[in-house]
Amino acid sequence: QLAKLRKEYKLSEVDLGQIDPTSVSMKLATFGLQGAATNLLWSRAIRYKDREDWTNFDATLEQITKLQPHFIEVWDFQGHNVAFNISVEFDDYRDKYRQVIKGFNLLKQGIRYNEKEPRLLRRLADYIGIKIGRSDEKKYFRPMFAADRDYHAPPRDQNPLTGTRYEDRPENVTDNWLISKWWYQQAEDLIDSGVAAMSTMNPFLVHSEPAMQQMQYARALEEDGNFNEEMRQAWQQAAREWLAYGLRPILTTLGFEVRLEDVDRLKEERDQAYDDLMAIEPGLLEKLRKQRIADLPKDEREAMEKAPADRSDTEKKLAEVAKKKTMVKLEDVAEATDIKQRSKAIKLAQKYFDYAARYRVANQYKNVTINYGYWKNRAETEQTDQLQRVRKLLYDADKSFIDSDIPTAEKKFREAFALWREILDTHPELLEEETFVEDLKEDIDRYRELMGQVNEDGSRTLPDDFPLLDVVEITPGPGG
């Protein structure tokens, strides 16, 4: 009965019959020293990798995972190691692909033992998206992955997820970005249902990732040249999911919830609370400040009244001290308000601080971490006929360039950039988004490569009448 329970709850740390009975790791494991045995095997695995002894490397990985099935770092490290590091050791893209899938399956085995651990689900989602859809071999990997029935629909006895809550993943979903989205959704569901805790994971990222993978799917369709209704619907779905994310209340580490769609409203509420507080007793803020200036010692007051450029080093220090002493906070204004209005003033000050904190957090994630506004605008505009025409022209231009049809490529590029000019004149706000500008500059760089074959001097100089010279001159931000 105990053995059945251990199997049911996946509590058995190891089946010792699956470990080499003559190995040192076996001796350590039988004395309860699984950690030491695992460290020993990890060292061996690294040596086998360095020697490119893949047979012994695979066998060692198998023993490590048998020894420590509930230590998720083992699965994460080894899954990444095989999919990203070992795969690049092979020359043929088909051999690379097999190693990538082996890394994915390692993570699936880890999920089998840790099916309520969202971190492993998110790792698998991340690796499927990046390694299949972003690697140098994505041109080969994406169609291979979509057609890989052994991966998507393995027999039950060969499926690492058999018996878990994930064994019924939809078999008809085979695009890597949509599968990545599905795994992110499973991790999100674990947290939403209370099965798993958010722990140290960033809640804004956790809830944004399913919708973001839908965006990546729509982009991949464009990159693959699928300019059809399926692609348009993919962007429509992305726009709906992104808006739902923006409307979702997300609990912050400060203990309150915010919605990214509410950023502008939070700013308005903050500013209104400030104006209402100042309106209770107009001029009180300045009155308090003047009083504090009058109470300053003479040397500090004189130093502060001097122009910054005229201050000596001593006066600069005095001015800094004076600045701190004369600073009037909102709570000071509230406390100094007439007794009849003081309670109202204190409540307004508290309201201001509450909305200011919510706005600060929401604005940080909306405009910096998540870049919410850009992706919302992107999902909406990508559905339009104009944007689809631009994408198609650029796709055809690249294809003609690869096929050495230089005249056609130049013609398509010119048409695309002329249309971009019309779009940017209608939507100048697009140029405020650094991500958009970087993407557009990549298109321009490809056009420069073409001009290297068009210009008689072989230079990559753009034509004098190039319609997007303003984009070329945009200086990237600090992170660009």
Coordinates of C-alpha atoms in Angstrom, one line a residue:
Q1 CA 0.0 0.0 0.0
L2 CA 2.8 2.4 0.8
A3 CA 4.6 1.6 -2.4
K4 CA 1.3 2.4 -4.3
L5 CA 1.0 5.7 -2.5
R6 CA 4.7 6.6 -3.2
K7 CA 4.1 5.9 -6.9
E8 CA 0.8 7.9 -6.9
Y9 CA 2.3 11.0 -5.3
K10 CA 5.7 10.6 -7.0
L11 CA 7.5 10.5 -3.7
S12 CA 10.0 7.8 -4.6
E13 CA 13.3 9.6 -5.1
V14 CA 14.9 6.9 -7.1
D15 CA 14.5 3.4 -8.5
L16 CA 17.9 2.0 -7.5
G17 CA 17.5 -0.7 -10.1
Q18 CA 18.0 1.9 -12.8
I19 CA 21.4 3.0 -11.5
D20 CA 24.6 1.2 -12.4
P21 CA 25.0 -1.2 -9.4
T22 CA 28.8 -1.1 -9.5
S23 CA 29.1 2.7 -9.5
V24 CA 30.2 4.9 -6.7
S25 CA 27.0 6.9 -7.0
M26 CA 25.0 3.7 -6.3
K27 CA 27.0 3.2 -3.0
L28 CA 26.4 6.8 -2.0
A29 CA 22.7 6.6 -2.8
T30 CA 22.2 3.5 -0.8
F31 CA 23.6 5.4 2.3
G32 CA 21.2 8.3 1.7
L33 CA 23.8 10.6 0.1
Q34 CA 21.9 11.4 -3.1
G35 CA 23.2 14.9 -3.1
A36 CA 26.8 13.8 -3.0
A37 CA 26.1 11.2 -5.7
T38 CA 24.5 13.8 -7.9
N39 CA 27.5 16.1 -7.6
L40 CA 29.7 13.3 -8.6
L41 CA 27.6 12.5 -11.6
W42 CA 27.4 16.2 -12.6
S43 CA 31.2 16.4 -12.7
R44 CA 31.3 13.3 -14.9
A45 CA 28.7 14.7 -17.2
I46 CA 30.7 17.8 -17.8
R47 CA 33.8 15.7 -18.6
Y48 CA 31.8 13.5 -21.1
K49 CA 30.5 16.7 -22.7
D50 CA 34.0 18.1 -23.1
R51 CA 35.1 14.8 -24.7
E52 CA 32.0 14.8 -26.9
D53 CA 31.2 11.3 -25.5
W54 CA 27.5 11.6 -26.0
T55 CA 26.7 8.0 -25.1
N56 CA 28.1 8.2 -21.6
F57 CA 26.8 11.8 -21.3
D58 CA 23.2 10.6 -22.0
A59 CA 23.6 7.7 -19.5
T60 CA 25.0 10.0 -16.8
L61 CA 22.1 12.5 -17.3
E62 CA 19.7 9.6 -16.9
Q63 CA 21.3 8.6 -13.6
I64 CA 21.3 12.2 -12.3
T65 CA 17.6 12.6 -12.9
K66 CA 16.8 9.3 -11.2
L67 CA 18.7 10.4 -8.1
Q68 CA 17.1 13.8 -7.7
P69 CA 13.8 13.9 -9.5
H70 CA 12.3 16.6 -7.3
F71 CA 15.2 18.9 -7.5
I72 CA 14.0 21.1 -10.4
E73 CA 17.3 22.8 -11.0
V74 CA 18.6 19.4 -12.2
W75 CA 16.0 19.3 -14.9
D76 CA 16.3 22.9 -15.8
F77 CA 20.0 22.9 -16.1
Q78 CA 20.3 19.7 -18.0
G79 CA 17.3 20.5 -20.3
H80 CA 18.9 23.8 -21.2
N81 CA 22.3 22.2 -21.5
V82 CA 21.2 19.6 -24.0
A83 CA 18.8 21.9 -26.0
F84 CA 21.1 24.9 -26.2
N85 CA 24.7 23.8 -25.6
I86 CA 25.0 20.2 -26.7
S87 CA 22.9 20.8 -29.9
V88 CA 25.3 23.4 -31.3
E89 CA 28.1 20.8 -31.2
F90 CA 26.6 19.1 -34.2
D91 CA 27.0 20.3 -37.8
D92 CA 23.8 18.9 -39.4
Y93 CA 20.7 20.8 -38.5
R94 CA 18.8 17.5 -38.2
D95 CA 21.2 16.3 -35.6
K96 CA 20.9 19.7 -33.9
Y97 CA 17.1 19.4 -33.9
R98 CA 17.2 15.9 -32.3
Q99 CA 19.3 17.3 -29.4
V100 CA 16.9 20.2 -29.0
I101 CA 14.0 17.8 -28.7
K102 CA 16.0 15.6 -26.3
G103 CA 16.4 18.7 -24.1
F104 CA 12.6 19.4 -24.3
N105 CA 11.9 15.8 -23.3
L106 CA 14.2 16.0 -20.3
L107 CA 12.2 19.0 -19.1
K108 CA 9.0 17.0 -19.7
Q109 CA 10.4 14.2 -17.5
G110 CA 11.0 16.8 -14.8
I111 CA 7.5 18.0 -15.1
R112 CA 6.2 14.5 -14.7
Y113 CA 7.8 14.4 -11.2
N114 CA 7.0 18.1 -10.5
E115 CA 3.8 18.7 -12.3
K116 CA 2.7 21.4 -9.8
E117 CA 5.9 23.4 -10.3
P118 CA 5.2 26.4 -12.6
R119 CA 8.9 27.2 -13.0
L120 CA 9.6 24.1 -15.1
L121 CA 6.5 24.7 -17.2
R122 CA 7.7 28.2 -17.9
R123 CA 11.2 27.0 -18.8
L124 CA 9.8 24.5 -21.3
A125 CA 7.5 27.3 -22.8
D126 CA 10.5 29.6 -23.0
Y127 CA 12.8 27.1 -24.7
I128 CA 10.2 25.9 -27.2
G129 CA 9.6 29.5 -28.2
I130 CA 13.2 30.7 -28.4
K131 CA 15.1 27.6 -29.6
I132 CA 12.6 26.6 -32.3
G133 CA 11.4 30.1 -33.3
R134 CA 14.4 32.3 -32.8
S135 CA 17.6 30.3 -33.4
D136 CA 19.7 30.6 -36.5
E137 CA 18.2 27.3 -37.7
K138 CA 14.6 28.4 -37.2
K139 CA 14.0 28.2 -41.0
Y140 CA 14.4 24.4 -40.6
F141 CA 13.3 23.9 -37.1
R142 CA 9.9 25.5 -37.3
P143 CA 8.6 23.2 -40.1
M144 CA 10.3 20.2 -38.7
F145 CA 8.8 20.8 -35.3
A146 CA 5.3 21.4 -36.7
A147 CA 5.5 18.0 -38.6
D148 CA 7.1 16.1 -35.7
R149 CA 4.3 13.7 -34.8
D150 CA 6.7 11.7 -32.5
Y151 CA 6.9 14.8 -30.3
H152 CA 3.3 16.0 -30.5
A153 CA 1.5 12.7 -30.3
P154 CA 3.8 10.0 -28.9
P155 CA 2.4 6.6 -27.8
R156 CA 1.3 6.6 -24.2
D157 CA 4.1 4.3 -23.1
Q158 CA 6.6 6.7 -24.6
N159 CA 5.1 10.0 -23.4
P160 CA 6.8 11.4 -20.4
L161 CA 3.6 13.3 -19.5
T162 CA 1.4 10.2 -19.4
G163 CA -0.5 10.2 -16.1
T164 CA -0.1 13.9 -15.4
R165 CA -2.5 16.8 -15.9
Y166 CA -0.6 17.7 -19.1
E167 CA -1.0 14.4 -21.1
D168 CA -4.0 15.7 -23.0
R169 CA -2.3 18.7 -24.7
P170 CA -4.1 19.4 -28.0
E171 CA -2.4 17.4 -30.7
N172 CA -3.6 19.6 -33.4
V173 CA -1.6 22.6 -32.1
T174 CA 1.9 22.1 -33.5
D175 CA 3.3 25.6 -34.1
N176 CA 6.1 26.2 -31.6
W177 CA 4.8 29.6 -30.6
L178 CA 1.3 28.3 -29.8
I179 CA 2.7 25.4 -27.9
S180 CA 4.9 27.8 -25.9
K181 CA 1.8 29.8 -25.3
W182 CA -0.1 26.7 -24.0
W183 CA 2.7 25.9 -21.5
Y184 CA 2.7 29.4 -20.3
Q185 CA -1.0 29.2 -19.8
Q186 CA -0.6 26.0 -17.8
A187 CA 1.8 27.7 -15.5
E188 CA -0.5 30.7 -15.1
D189 CA -3.4 28.4 -14.3
L190 CA -1.5 26.7 -11.6
I191 CA -0.9 30.1 -9.9
D192 CA -4.5 31.4 -10.5
S193 CA -6.0 28.3 -9.1
G194 CA -3.9 28.4 -5.9
V195 CA -2.1 25.1 -6.6
A196 CA 1.2 27.0 -6.8
A197 CA 2.5 30.3 -5.4
M198 CA 3.8 33.2 -7.4
S199 CA 6.9 33.0 -5.2
T200 CA 9.7 35.2 -6.7
M201 CA 8.2 35.3 -10.2
N202 CA 7.2 38.6 -11.6
P203 CA 3.4 38.7 -11.8
F204 CA 3.4 41.2 -14.7
L205 CA 5.6 38.9 -16.8
V206 CA 3.7 35.7 -15.8
H207 CA 0.4 37.1 -17.0
S208 CA 1.8 38.8 -20.1
E209 CA 3.5 35.8 -21.6
P210 CA 0.6 33.8 -23.1
A211 CA -0.6 36.9 -25.0
M212 CA 3.0 37.7 -26.0
Q213 CA 3.5 34.2 -27.5
Q214 CA 0.3 34.8 -29.6
M215 CA 2.0 38.0 -30.9
Q216 CA 5.1 35.9 -31.7
Y217 CA 2.9 33.4 -33.6
A218 CA 1.4 36.2 -35.7
R219 CA 4.8 37.7 -36.4
A220 CA 6.1 34.2 -37.4
L221 CA 3.3 33.8 -39.9
E222 CA 4.4 37.1 -41.5
E223 CA 8.0 36.1 -41.6
D224 CA 7.0 32.8 -43.2
G225 CA 5.1 34.7 -45.9
N226 CA 1.6 33.7 -44.8
F227 CA -0.2 36.9 -45.7
N228 CA -3.7 35.5 -45.5
E229 CA -6.8 35.5 -43.3
E230 CA -5.1 33.1 -40.8
M231 CA -2.4 35.7 -40.2
R232 CA -5.0 38.5 -39.8
Q233 CA -7.0 36.4 -37.3
A234 CA -3.8 35.7 -35.4
W235 CA -3.2 39.4 -34.9
Q236 CA -6.9 39.9 -33.9
Q237 CA -6.6 37.2 -31.3
A238 CA -3.3 38.8 -30.1
A239 CA -5.1 42.2 -29.7
R240 CA -7.9 40.6 -27.7
E241 CA -5.6 38.7 -25.4
W242 CA -3.3 41.7 -24.9
L243 CA -6.3 43.9 -23.9
A244 CA -7.5 41.3 -21.5
Y245 CA -4.1 41.3 -20.0
G246 CA -4.2 45.1 -19.6
L247 CA -7.5 44.9 -17.9
R248 CA -6.4 42.1 -15.5
P249 CA -5.9 43.2 -11.9
I250 CA -2.4 42.2 -10.9
L251 CA -1.3 42.0 -7.3
T252 CA 2.0 43.9 -6.8
T253 CA 4.6 43.2 -4.1
L254 CA 3.4 46.4 -2.4
G255 CA 0.1 44.7 -1.6
F256 CA -2.3 46.4 -4.0
E257 CA -3.6 45.5 -7.4
V258 CA -3.2 47.6 -10.6
R259 CA -4.4 47.3 -14.2
L260 CA -2.0 48.4 -16.9
E261 CA -5.0 49.9 -18.8
D262 CA -5.6 52.1 -15.8
V263 CA -2.3 54.0 -15.9
D264 CA -3.7 57.2 -17.3
R265 CA -6.7 57.1 -14.9
L266 CA -4.3 56.6 -12.0
K267 CA -2.3 59.6 -13.0
E268 CA -5.5 61.7 -13.3
E269 CA -6.7 60.5 -9.9
R270 CA -3.3 61.4 -8.4
D271 CA -3.3 64.9 -9.9
Q272 CA -6.9 65.5 -8.9
A273 CA -6.2 64.6 -5.3
Y274 CA -3.3 67.1 -5.3
D275 CA -5.4 69.8 -6.8
D276 CA -8.2 69.2 -4.4
L277 CA -5.8 69.4 -1.4
M278 CA -4.3 72.7 -2.7
A279 CA -7.8 74.1 -3.2
I280 CA -8.7 73.7 0.5
E281 CA -6.5 76.6 1.6
P282 CA -4.9 78.2 -1.5
G283 CA -1.4 79.5 -1.0
L284 CA -0.8 77.4 2.1
L285 CA 2.1 75.5 0.5
E286 CA 4.0 78.6 -0.5
K287 CA 3.2 80.2 2.9
L288 CA 4.8 77.2 4.7
R289 CA 7.8 77.3 2.5
K290 CA 8.4 81.0 3.0
Q291 CA 8.1 80.5 6.8
R292 CA 10.8 77.8 6.7
I293 CA 13.1 80.0 4.6
A294 CA 12.6 82.8 7.1
D295 CA 13.5 80.4 10.0
L296 CA 16.8 79.4 8.3
P297 CA 20.1 80.5 9.8
K298 CA 21.5 83.5 7.9
D299 CA 24.3 81.7 6.2
E300 CA 22.1 78.9 4.9
R301 CA 19.4 81.4 3.6
E302 CA 22.0 83.5 1.8
A303 CA 23.6 80.4 0.2
M304 CA 20.3 79.2 -1.0
E305 CA 19.3 82.6 -2.5
K306 CA 22.6 82.7 -4.5
A307 CA 22.6 81.4 -8.1
P308 CA 24.1 77.9 -8.2
A309 CA 26.9 78.9 -10.4
D310 CA 28.0 81.7 -8.0
R311 CA 28.2 79.4 -4.9
S312 CA 31.4 78.4 -3.3
D313 CA 32.0 74.8 -2.2
T314 CA 30.9 75.7 1.3
E315 CA 27.9 77.5 0.1
K316 CA 26.9 74.6 -2.1
K317 CA 26.8 72.4 1.1
L318 CA 24.8 75.0 3.0
A319 CA 22.3 75.4 0.1
E320 CA 21.8 71.6 0.0
V321 CA 21.1 71.6 3.8
A322 CA 18.7 74.6 3.3
K323 CA 16.9 72.9 0.5
K324 CA 16.1 69.9 2.7
K325 CA 15.0 72.1 5.6
T326 CA 12.6 74.2 3.4
M327 CA 11.0 71.2 1.6
V328 CA 7.3 71.1 2.3
K329 CA 5.6 67.7 2.0
L330 CA 2.0 67.1 1.3
E331 CA 1.4 65.7 4.8
D332 CA 2.9 69.0 6.2
V333 CA 0.3 70.9 4.2
A334 CA -2.5 68.6 5.4
E335 CA -1.5 69.0 9.0
A336 CA -1.2 72.8 8.7
T337 CA -4.7 73.2 7.2
D338 CA -7.4 74.9 9.3
I339 CA -8.8 72.6 11.9
K340 CA -12.2 72.6 10.3
Q341 CA -10.8 71.2 7.0
R342 CA -7.9 69.2 8.4
S343 CA -9.6 65.8 8.4
K344 CA -10.5 66.2 4.7
A345 CA -7.0 67.4 3.9
I346 CA -5.4 64.4 5.5
K347 CA -7.6 62.1 3.6
L348 CA -6.8 63.8 0.3
A349 CA -3.1 63.5 1.1
Q350 CA -3.4 59.8 1.8
K351 CA -5.4 59.5 -1.5
Y352 CA -2.7 61.2 -3.4
F353 CA 0.0 58.9 -2.0
D354 CA -2.1 55.8 -2.7
Y355 CA -2.7 56.8 -6.3
A356 CA 0.9 58.0 -6.8
A357 CA 2.2 54.6 -5.6
R358 CA -0.2 52.7 -7.9
Y359 CA 0.7 54.9 -10.8
R360 CA 4.4 54.6 -10.3
V361 CA 4.3 50.8 -10.3
A362 CA 1.8 50.5 -13.2
N363 CA 3.6 53.0 -15.3
Q364 CA 7.0 51.4 -14.7
Y365 CA 5.7 48.0 -16.0
K366 CA 3.5 49.5 -18.7
N367 CA 6.2 51.6 -20.4
V368 CA 9.5 50.0 -19.4
T369 CA 9.3 46.4 -18.4
I370 CA 6.4 45.3 -20.6
N371 CA 6.2 48.1 -23.2
Y372 CA 2.5 47.5 -23.1
G373 CA 1.5 50.5 -25.2
Y374 CA 3.8 49.5 -28.1
W375 CA 2.5 45.9 -28.3
K376 CA -1.1 47.0 -28.0
N377 CA -0.6 49.4 -30.9
R378 CA 1.3 46.8 -32.8
A379 CA -1.4 44.2 -32.5
E380 CA -4.1 46.7 -33.6
T381 CA -2.2 48.2 -36.5
E382 CA -0.9 44.9 -37.9
Q383 CA -4.4 44.0 -38.8
T384 CA -4.9 46.9 -41.2
D385 CA -4.6 46.5 -45.0
Q386 CA -1.8 49.2 -45.1
L387 CA 0.4 47.3 -42.7
Q388 CA -0.2 44.0 -44.4
R389 CA 0.7 45.5 -47.7
V390 CA 4.0 46.9 -46.3
R391 CA 4.9 43.5 -44.8
K392 CA 4.1 41.7 -48.0
L393 CA 6.2 44.2 -50.1
L394 CA 9.2 43.8 -47.7
Y395 CA 8.8 40.0 -47.8
D396 CA 8.8 40.0 -51.6
A397 CA 11.7 42.4 -51.7
D398 CA 13.8 40.1 -49.5
K399 CA 12.9 37.1 -51.5
S400 CA 13.8 38.9 -54.8
F401 CA 17.1 40.0 -53.3
I402 CA 17.9 36.4 -52.3
D403 CA 17.1 35.3 -55.8
S404 CA 19.4 38.0 -57.2
D405 CA 16.5 39.8 -58.9
I406 CA 17.9 43.2 -58.0
P407 CA 15.6 45.4 -60.0
T408 CA 12.5 43.8 -58.6
A409 CA 13.9 43.9 -55.0
E410 CA 14.7 47.6 -55.4
K411 CA 11.2 48.3 -56.7
K412 CA 9.5 46.4 -53.8
F413 CA 11.7 48.2 -51.2
R414 CA 10.9 51.6 -52.7
E415 CA 7.2 50.9 -52.6
A416 CA 7.3 49.6 -49.1
F417 CA 9.2 52.6 -47.7
A418 CA 6.9 55.0 -49.5
L419 CA 3.9 53.3 -47.9
W420 CA 5.7 53.4 -44.5
R421 CA 6.0 57.2 -45.0
E422 CA 2.2 57.5 -45.4
I423 CA 1.6 55.3 -42.3
L424 CA 4.1 57.3 -40.1
D425 CA 2.6 60.6 -41.2
T426 CA -0.8 59.3 -40.0
H427 CA 0.6 57.6 -36.9
P428 CA 3.7 59.7 -35.8
E429 CA 3.4 58.1 -32.3
L430 CA 5.0 55.0 -33.7
L431 CA 8.3 56.7 -33.9
E432 CA 8.2 57.2 -30.1
E433 CA 8.5 53.5 -29.6
E434 CA 12.2 52.3 -29.5
T435 CA 11.3 48.7 -30.4
F436 CA 9.4 49.9 -33.5
V437 CA 12.2 52.1 -34.6
E438 CA 14.7 49.3 -34.2
D439 CA 12.6 46.9 -36.3
L440 CA 12.2 49.5 -39.0
K441 CA 15.9 50.2 -39.0
E442 CA 16.5 46.5 -39.6
D443 CA 14.4 46.8 -42.8
I444 CA 16.4 49.8 -43.8
D445 CA 19.7 48.0 -43.2
R446 CA 18.6 45.3 -45.6
Y447 CA 17.8 48.0 -48.2
R448 CA 21.3 49.4 -47.6
E449 CA 22.7 45.9 -48.5
L450 CA 20.8 46.0 -51.7
M451 CA 22.1 49.5 -52.5
G452 CA 25.6 48.2 -52.2
Q453 CA 24.9 46.3 -55.5
V454 CA 22.9 49.1 -57.1
N455 CA 25.2 52.1 -56.5
E456 CA 28.0 52.3 -59.0
D457 CA 30.6 53.0 -56.3
G458 CA 29.5 49.9 -54.3
S459 CA 28.5 52.0 -51.3
R460 CA 25.5 51.3 -49.1
T461 CA 24.4 55.0 -49.4
L462 CA 20.6 55.5 -49.4
P463 CA 19.1 57.5 -52.3
D464 CA 18.7 61.3 -51.7
D465 CA 14.9 60.9 -52.0
F466 CA 14.7 58.1 -49.4
P467 CA 11.4 58.8 -47.6
L468 CA 12.5 57.6 -44.1
L469 CA 15.7 59.7 -43.5
D470 CA 14.2 60.9 -40.3
V471 CA 14.0 57.3 -39.0
V472 CA 17.7 56.8 -39.9
E473 CA 18.7 59.9 -37.9
I474 CA 16.8 58.8 -34.7
T475 CA 19.3 58.2 -31.9
P476 CA 18.7 55.1 -29.9
G477 CA 17.9 55.4 -26.2
P478 CA 20.4 54.4 -23.4
G479 CA 19.7 50.8 -24.0
G480 CA 20.0 51.0 -27.8

